[in-house]
CSV table of C-alpha atoms in Angstrom, one decimal:
chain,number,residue,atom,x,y,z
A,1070,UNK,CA,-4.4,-9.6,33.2
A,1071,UNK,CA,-7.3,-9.1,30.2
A,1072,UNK,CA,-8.6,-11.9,29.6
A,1073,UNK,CA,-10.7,-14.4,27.0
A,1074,UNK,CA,-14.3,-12.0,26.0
A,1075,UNK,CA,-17.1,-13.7,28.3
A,1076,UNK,CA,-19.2,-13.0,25.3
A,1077,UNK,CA,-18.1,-14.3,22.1
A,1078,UNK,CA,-20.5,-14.7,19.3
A,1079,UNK,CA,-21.0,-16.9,16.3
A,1080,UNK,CA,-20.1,-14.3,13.4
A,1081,UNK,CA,-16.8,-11.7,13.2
A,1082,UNK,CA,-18.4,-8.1,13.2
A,1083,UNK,CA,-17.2,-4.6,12.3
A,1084,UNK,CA,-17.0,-1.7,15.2
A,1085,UNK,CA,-16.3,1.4,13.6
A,1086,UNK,CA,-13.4,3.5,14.8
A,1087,UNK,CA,-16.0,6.0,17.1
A,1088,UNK,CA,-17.5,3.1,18.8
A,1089,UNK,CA,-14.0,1.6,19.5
A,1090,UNK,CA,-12.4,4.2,21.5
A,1091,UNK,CA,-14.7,3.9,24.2
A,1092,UNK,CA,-13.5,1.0,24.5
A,1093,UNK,CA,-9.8,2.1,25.0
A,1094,UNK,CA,-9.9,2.5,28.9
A,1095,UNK,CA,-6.6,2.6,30.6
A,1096,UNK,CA,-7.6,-0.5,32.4
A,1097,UNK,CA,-7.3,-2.0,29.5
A,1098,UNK,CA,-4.2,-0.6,28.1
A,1099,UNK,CA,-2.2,-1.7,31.0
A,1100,UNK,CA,-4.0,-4.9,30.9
A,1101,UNK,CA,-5.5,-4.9,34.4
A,1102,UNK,CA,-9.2,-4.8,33.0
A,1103,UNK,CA,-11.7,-7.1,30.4
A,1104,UNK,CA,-13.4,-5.7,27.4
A,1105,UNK,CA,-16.9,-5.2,28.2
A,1106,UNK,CA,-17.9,-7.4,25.3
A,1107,UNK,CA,-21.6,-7.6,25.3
A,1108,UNK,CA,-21.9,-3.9,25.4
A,1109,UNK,CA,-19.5,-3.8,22.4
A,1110,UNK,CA,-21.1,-6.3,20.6
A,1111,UNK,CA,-24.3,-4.3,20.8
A,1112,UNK,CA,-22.6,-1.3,18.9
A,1113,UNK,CA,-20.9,-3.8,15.9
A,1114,UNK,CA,-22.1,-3.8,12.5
A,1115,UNK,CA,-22.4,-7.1,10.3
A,1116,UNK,CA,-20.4,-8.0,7.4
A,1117,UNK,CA,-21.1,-7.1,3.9
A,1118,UNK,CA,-20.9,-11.0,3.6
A,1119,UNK,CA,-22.6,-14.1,5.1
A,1120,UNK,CA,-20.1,-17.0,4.6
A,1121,UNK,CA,-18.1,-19.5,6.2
A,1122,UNK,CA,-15.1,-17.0,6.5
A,1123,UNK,CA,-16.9,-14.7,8.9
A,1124,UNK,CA,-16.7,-17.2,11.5
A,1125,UNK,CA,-15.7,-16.1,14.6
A,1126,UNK,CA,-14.4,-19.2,16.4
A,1127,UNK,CA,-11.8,-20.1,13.9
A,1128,UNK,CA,-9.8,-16.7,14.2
A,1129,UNK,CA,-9.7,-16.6,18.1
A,1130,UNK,CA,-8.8,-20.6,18.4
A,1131,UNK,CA,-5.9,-19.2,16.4
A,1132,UNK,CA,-4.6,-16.4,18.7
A,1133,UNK,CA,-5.1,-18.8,21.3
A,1134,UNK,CA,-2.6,-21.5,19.8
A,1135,UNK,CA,-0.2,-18.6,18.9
A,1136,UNK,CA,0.2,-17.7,22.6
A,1137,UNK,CA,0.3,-21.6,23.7
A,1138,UNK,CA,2.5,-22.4,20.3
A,1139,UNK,CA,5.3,-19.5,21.9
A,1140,UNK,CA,5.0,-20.4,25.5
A,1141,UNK,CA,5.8,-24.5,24.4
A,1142,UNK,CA,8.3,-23.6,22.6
A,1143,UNK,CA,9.4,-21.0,24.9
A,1144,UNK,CA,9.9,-18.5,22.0
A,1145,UNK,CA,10.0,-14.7,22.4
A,1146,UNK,CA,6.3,-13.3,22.0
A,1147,UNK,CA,7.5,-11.0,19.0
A,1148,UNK,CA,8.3,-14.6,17.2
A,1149,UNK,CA,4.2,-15.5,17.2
A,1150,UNK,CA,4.3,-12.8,14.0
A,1151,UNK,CA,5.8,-15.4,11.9
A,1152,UNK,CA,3.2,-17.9,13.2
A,1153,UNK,CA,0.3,-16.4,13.0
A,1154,UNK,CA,0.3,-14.1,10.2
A,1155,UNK,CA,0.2,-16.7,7.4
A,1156,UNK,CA,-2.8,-18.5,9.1
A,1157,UNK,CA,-4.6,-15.3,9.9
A,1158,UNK,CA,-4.4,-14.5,6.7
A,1159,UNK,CA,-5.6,-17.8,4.9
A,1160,UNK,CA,-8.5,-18.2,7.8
A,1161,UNK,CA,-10.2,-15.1,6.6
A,1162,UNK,CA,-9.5,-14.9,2.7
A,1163,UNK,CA,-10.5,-11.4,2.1
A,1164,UNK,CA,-10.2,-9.0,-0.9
A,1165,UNK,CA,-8.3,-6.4,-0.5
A,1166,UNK,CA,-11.0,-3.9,-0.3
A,1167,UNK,CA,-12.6,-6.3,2.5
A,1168,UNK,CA,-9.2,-6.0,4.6
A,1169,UNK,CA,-9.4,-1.6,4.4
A,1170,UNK,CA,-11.6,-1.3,6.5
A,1171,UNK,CA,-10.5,-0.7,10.2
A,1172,UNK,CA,-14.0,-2.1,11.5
A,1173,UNK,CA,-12.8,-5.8,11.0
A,1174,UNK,CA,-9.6,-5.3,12.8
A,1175,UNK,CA,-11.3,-3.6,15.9
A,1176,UNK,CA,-13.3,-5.7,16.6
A,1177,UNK,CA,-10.6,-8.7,16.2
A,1178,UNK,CA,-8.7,-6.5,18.7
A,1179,UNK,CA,-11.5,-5.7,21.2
A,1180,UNK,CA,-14.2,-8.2,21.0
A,1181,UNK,CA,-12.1,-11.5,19.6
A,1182,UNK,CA,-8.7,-11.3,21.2
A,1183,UNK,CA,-7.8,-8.2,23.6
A,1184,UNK,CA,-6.1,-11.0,25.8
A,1185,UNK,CA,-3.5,-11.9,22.7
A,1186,UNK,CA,-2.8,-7.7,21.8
A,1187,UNK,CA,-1.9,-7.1,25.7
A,1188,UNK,CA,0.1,-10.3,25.7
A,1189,UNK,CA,1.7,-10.0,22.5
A,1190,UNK,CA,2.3,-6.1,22.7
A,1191,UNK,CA,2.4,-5.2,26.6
A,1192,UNK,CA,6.0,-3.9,26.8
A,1193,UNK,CA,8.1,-4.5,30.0
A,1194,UNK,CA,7.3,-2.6,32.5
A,1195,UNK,CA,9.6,1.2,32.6
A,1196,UNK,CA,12.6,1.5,34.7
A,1197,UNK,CA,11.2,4.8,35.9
A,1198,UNK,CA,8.3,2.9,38.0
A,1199,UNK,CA,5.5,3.6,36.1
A,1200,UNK,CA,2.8,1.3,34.7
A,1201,UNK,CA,3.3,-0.3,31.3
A,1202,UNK,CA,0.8,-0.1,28.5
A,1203,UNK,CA,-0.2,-1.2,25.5
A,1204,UNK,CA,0.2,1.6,22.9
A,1205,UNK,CA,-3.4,2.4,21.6
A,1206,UNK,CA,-2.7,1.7,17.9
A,1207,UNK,CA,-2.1,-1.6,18.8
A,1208,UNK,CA,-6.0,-2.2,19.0
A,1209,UNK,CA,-7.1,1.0,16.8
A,1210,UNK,CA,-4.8,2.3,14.7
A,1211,UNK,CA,-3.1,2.6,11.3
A,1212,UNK,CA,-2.6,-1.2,9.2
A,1213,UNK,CA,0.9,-1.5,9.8
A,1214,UNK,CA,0.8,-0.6,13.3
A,1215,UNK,CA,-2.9,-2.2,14.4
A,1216,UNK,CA,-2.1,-6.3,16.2
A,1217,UNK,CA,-4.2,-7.9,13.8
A,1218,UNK,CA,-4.0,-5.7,10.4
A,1219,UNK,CA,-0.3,-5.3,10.0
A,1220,UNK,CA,0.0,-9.5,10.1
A,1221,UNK,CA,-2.6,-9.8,7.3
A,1222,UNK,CA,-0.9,-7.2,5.2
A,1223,UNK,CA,2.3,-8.6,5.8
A,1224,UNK,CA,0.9,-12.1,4.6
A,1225,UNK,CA,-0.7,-10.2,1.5
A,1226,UNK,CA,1.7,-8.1,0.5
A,1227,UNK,CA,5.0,-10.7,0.6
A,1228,UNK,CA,3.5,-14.6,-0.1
A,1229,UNK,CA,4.8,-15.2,-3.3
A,1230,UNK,CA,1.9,-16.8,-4.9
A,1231,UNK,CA,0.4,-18.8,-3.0
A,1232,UNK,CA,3.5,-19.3,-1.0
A,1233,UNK,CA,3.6,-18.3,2.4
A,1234,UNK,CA,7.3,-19.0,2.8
A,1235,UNK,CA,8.3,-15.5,2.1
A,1236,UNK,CA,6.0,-13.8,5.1
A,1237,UNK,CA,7.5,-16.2,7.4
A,1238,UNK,CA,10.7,-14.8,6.5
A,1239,UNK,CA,9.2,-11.3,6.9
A,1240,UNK,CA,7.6,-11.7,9.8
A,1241,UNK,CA,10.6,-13.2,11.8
A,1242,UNK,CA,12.4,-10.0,11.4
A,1243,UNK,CA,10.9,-7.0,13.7
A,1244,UNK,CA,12.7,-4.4,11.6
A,1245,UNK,CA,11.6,-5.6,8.1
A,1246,UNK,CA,7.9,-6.0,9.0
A,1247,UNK,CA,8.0,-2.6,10.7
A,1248,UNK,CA,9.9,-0.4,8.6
A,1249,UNK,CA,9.4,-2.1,4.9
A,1250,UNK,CA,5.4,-2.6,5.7
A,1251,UNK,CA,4.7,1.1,5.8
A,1252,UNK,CA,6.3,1.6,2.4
A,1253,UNK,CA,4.5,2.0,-0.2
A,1254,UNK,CA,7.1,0.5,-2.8
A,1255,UNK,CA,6.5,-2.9,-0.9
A,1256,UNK,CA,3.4,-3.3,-3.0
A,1257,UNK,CA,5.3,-4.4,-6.0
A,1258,UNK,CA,6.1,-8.0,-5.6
A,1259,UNK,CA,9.6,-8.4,-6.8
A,1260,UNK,CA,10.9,-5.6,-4.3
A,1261,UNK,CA,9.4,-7.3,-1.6
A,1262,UNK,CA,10.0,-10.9,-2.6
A,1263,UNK,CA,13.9,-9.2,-3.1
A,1264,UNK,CA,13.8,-7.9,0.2
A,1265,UNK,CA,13.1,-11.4,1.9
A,1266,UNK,CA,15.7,-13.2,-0.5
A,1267,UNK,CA,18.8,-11.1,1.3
A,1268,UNK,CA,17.4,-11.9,4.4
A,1269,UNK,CA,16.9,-15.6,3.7
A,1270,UNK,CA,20.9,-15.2,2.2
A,1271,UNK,CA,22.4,-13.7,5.1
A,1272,UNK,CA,22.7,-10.5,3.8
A,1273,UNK,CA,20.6,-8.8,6.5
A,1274,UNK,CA,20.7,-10.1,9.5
A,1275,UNK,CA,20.4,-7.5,12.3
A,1276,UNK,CA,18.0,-4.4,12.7
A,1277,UNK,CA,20.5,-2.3,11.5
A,1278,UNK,CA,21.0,-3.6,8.2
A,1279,UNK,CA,17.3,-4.0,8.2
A,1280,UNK,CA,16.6,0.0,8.6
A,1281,UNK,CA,19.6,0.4,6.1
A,1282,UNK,CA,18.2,-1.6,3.5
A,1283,UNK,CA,14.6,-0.5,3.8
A,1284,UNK,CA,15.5,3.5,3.6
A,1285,UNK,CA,17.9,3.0,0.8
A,1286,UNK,CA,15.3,0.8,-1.4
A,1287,UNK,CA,12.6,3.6,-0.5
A,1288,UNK,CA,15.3,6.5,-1.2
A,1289,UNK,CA,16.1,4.8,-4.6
A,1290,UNK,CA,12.4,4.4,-5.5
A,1291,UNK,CA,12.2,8.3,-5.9
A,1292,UNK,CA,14.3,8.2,-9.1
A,1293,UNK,CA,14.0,4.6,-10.5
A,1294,UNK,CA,11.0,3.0,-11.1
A,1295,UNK,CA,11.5,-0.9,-9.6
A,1296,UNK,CA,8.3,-1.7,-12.2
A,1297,UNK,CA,10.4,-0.6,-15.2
A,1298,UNK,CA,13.4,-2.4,-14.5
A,1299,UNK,CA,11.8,-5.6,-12.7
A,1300,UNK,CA,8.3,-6.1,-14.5
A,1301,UNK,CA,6.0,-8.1,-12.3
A,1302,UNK,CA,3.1,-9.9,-14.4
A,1303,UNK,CA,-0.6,-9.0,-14.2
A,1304,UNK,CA,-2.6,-10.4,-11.1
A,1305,UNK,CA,-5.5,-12.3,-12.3
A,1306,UNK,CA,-8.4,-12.0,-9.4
A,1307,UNK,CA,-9.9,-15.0,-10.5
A,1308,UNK,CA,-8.2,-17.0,-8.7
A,1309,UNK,CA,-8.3,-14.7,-5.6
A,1310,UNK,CA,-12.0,-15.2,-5.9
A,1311,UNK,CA,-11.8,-18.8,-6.6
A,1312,UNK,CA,-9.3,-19.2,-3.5
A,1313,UNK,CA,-12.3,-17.0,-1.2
A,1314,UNK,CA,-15.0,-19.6,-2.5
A,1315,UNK,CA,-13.0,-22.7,-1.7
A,1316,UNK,CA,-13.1,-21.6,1.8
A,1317,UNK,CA,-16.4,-22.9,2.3
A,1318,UNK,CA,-15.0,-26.2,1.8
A,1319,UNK,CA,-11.8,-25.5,3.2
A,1320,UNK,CA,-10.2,-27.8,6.2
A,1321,UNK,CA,-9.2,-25.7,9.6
A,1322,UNK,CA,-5.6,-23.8,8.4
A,1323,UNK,CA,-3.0,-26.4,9.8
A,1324,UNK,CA,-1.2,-25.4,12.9
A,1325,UNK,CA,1.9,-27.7,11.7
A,1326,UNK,CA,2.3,-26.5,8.0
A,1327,UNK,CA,2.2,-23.6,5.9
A,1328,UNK,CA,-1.4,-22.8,4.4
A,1329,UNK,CA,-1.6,-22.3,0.8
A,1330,UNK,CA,-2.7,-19.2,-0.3
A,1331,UNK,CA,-4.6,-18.5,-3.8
A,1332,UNK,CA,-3.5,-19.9,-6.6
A,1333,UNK,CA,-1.7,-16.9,-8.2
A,1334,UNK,CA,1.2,-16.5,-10.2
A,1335,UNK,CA,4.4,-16.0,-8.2
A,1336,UNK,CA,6.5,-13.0,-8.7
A,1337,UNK,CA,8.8,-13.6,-12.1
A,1338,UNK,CA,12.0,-14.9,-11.0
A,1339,UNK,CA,13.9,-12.8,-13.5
A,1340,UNK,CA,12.7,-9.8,-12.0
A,1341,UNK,CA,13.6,-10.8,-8.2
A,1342,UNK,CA,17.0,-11.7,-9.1
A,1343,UNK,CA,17.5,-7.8,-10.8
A,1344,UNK,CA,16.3,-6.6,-7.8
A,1345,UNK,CA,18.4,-8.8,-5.0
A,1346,UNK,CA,21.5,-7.7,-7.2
A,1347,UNK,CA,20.6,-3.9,-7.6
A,1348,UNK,CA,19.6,-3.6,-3.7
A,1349,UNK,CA,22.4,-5.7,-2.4
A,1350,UNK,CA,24.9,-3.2,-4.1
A,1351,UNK,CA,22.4,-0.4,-2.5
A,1352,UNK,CA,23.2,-1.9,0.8
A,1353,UNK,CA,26.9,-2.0,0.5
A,1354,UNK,CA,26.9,1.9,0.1
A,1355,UNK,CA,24.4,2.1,3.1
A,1356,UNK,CA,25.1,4.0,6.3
A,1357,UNK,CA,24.8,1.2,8.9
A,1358,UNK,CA,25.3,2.5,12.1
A,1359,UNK,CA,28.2,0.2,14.0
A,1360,UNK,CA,29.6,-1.3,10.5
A,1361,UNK,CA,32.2,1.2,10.0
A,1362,UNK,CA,33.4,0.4,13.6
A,1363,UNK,CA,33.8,-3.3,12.7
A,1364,UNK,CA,35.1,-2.7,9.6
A,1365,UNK,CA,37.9,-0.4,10.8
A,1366,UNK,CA,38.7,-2.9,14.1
A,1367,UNK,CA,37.0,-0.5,16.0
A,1368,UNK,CA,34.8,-1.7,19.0
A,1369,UNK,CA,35.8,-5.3,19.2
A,1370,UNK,CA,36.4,-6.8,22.3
């Protein structure tokens, strides 16, 4: 099985996407083979920035815990998302900008921790007798489908503040952090922090009801704009940058609590609660494939 990088050095790095599929062997993929990682480490590029935050050993003492945190508590690997994405995400304190570029989460997938994408993503193997793999997006590929990127956007784009609660939330359900992560209406705060509120009420429980809800919030978002009827307030990027330069003085992120993220504003309550009303009813007119069924006293045993 791919293991630990026998070379790991002091500072994070960026491989650009050319350098990183010659990295992509099949070996790999499958998980039978290393990374090579002083030959990749030869082809990385620095970081526009010097600091504490580029520090290597702190991210992959991090995937490590996440895969011992699961197998103690003998959790489901897909339940590390919920873990890890809120520490991941207060261990490196980037800008936004800083987290767009694919470099960074490259080289977290090939030369920090190849060993936690094949465990965390290898599927089981096929019933058809073939070999299972590791889809390659998993280690290069789009920010909601890339191991490492689509945890920190997750843990951007629904704390609530400085509140990681919410990403916990989001991250604990495969279906919302797949399907509502790609969309780009999940950028404005109170649709995302609405989203998390009917999970955290019960509302949406199963994948199903997850899919539902996502594609009738996106469908909805063609005609009314969520920002008209559920202002959020203006981000001030002070205090992101404040929040980046306390990490130089930050303590290791806790593996017991929640981090705190930057000292921002939350999303205004007022407008979350417009929104959990307006998408709940949304949901109740949702196709959800099997509710009819129920409903009708169809399919039960």
């Amino acid at each position: 099985m791919t293991g630990r990088p026998d070379h790991l050095p002091e500072r994070l790095a960026l491989l650009p996407n050319a350098e990183a599929v010659g990295f992509l062997s099949e070996g790999l993929l499958t998980g039978r083979e290393d990374v090579p990682s002083i030959r990749l480490n030869q082809v990385t590029e620095p970081l526009s920035h010097t600091d504490r935050r580029g520090d290597l050993l702190p991210v992959r003492d991090l995937a490590e815990d996440a895969m011992a945190y699961c197998r103690h508590e003998d959790l489901k690997v897909t339940q590390a998302d919920a873990w890890l994405a809120p520490r991941l995400h207060a261990a490196l304190r980037l800008t936004r900008r800083e987290a767009a570029d694919p470099g960074l989460w490259n080289h977290l997938a090939l030369g920090v921790a190849p060993d936690y994408v094949i465990w965390r993503h290898l599927p089981d193997p096929p019933k058809d007798g073939t070999v299972a793999r590791v889809a390659t997006e998993r280690f290069r590929g789009p920010y909601h489908k890339q191991a490492f990127a689509r945890l920190w956007w997750a843990a951007e784009l629904f704390r609530d503040g400085s509140d990681y609660g919410p990403v916990v939330t989001a991250c604990g359900n495969q279906d919302i952090l797949n399907t509502a992560l790609r969309m780009s209406v999940i950028n404005h705060r109170p649709t995302a922090q609405a989203i998390v509120r009917l999970v955290t009420k019960g509302v949406i429980t199963g994948g199903r009801e997850a899919n539902a809800l996502a594609g009738a919030v996106n469908a909805s978002a063609a005609t009314l704009m969520y920002d008209v009827i559920a202002p959020d307030t203006d981000r001030d990027s002070r205090r992101l940058l404040e929040w980046i330069d306390e990490g130089e003085t930050a303590r290791q992120v806790s593996r017991t609590a929640l981090p705190t993220g930057p000292d921002e504003e939350p999303a205004p309550e007022a407008s979350v609660d417009t929104l959990v009303a307006y998408f709940a009813d949304l949901f109740a007119d949702a196709p959800v494939r099997g509710r009819e069924e129920t409903e009708d006293g169809a399919g039960r045993d």
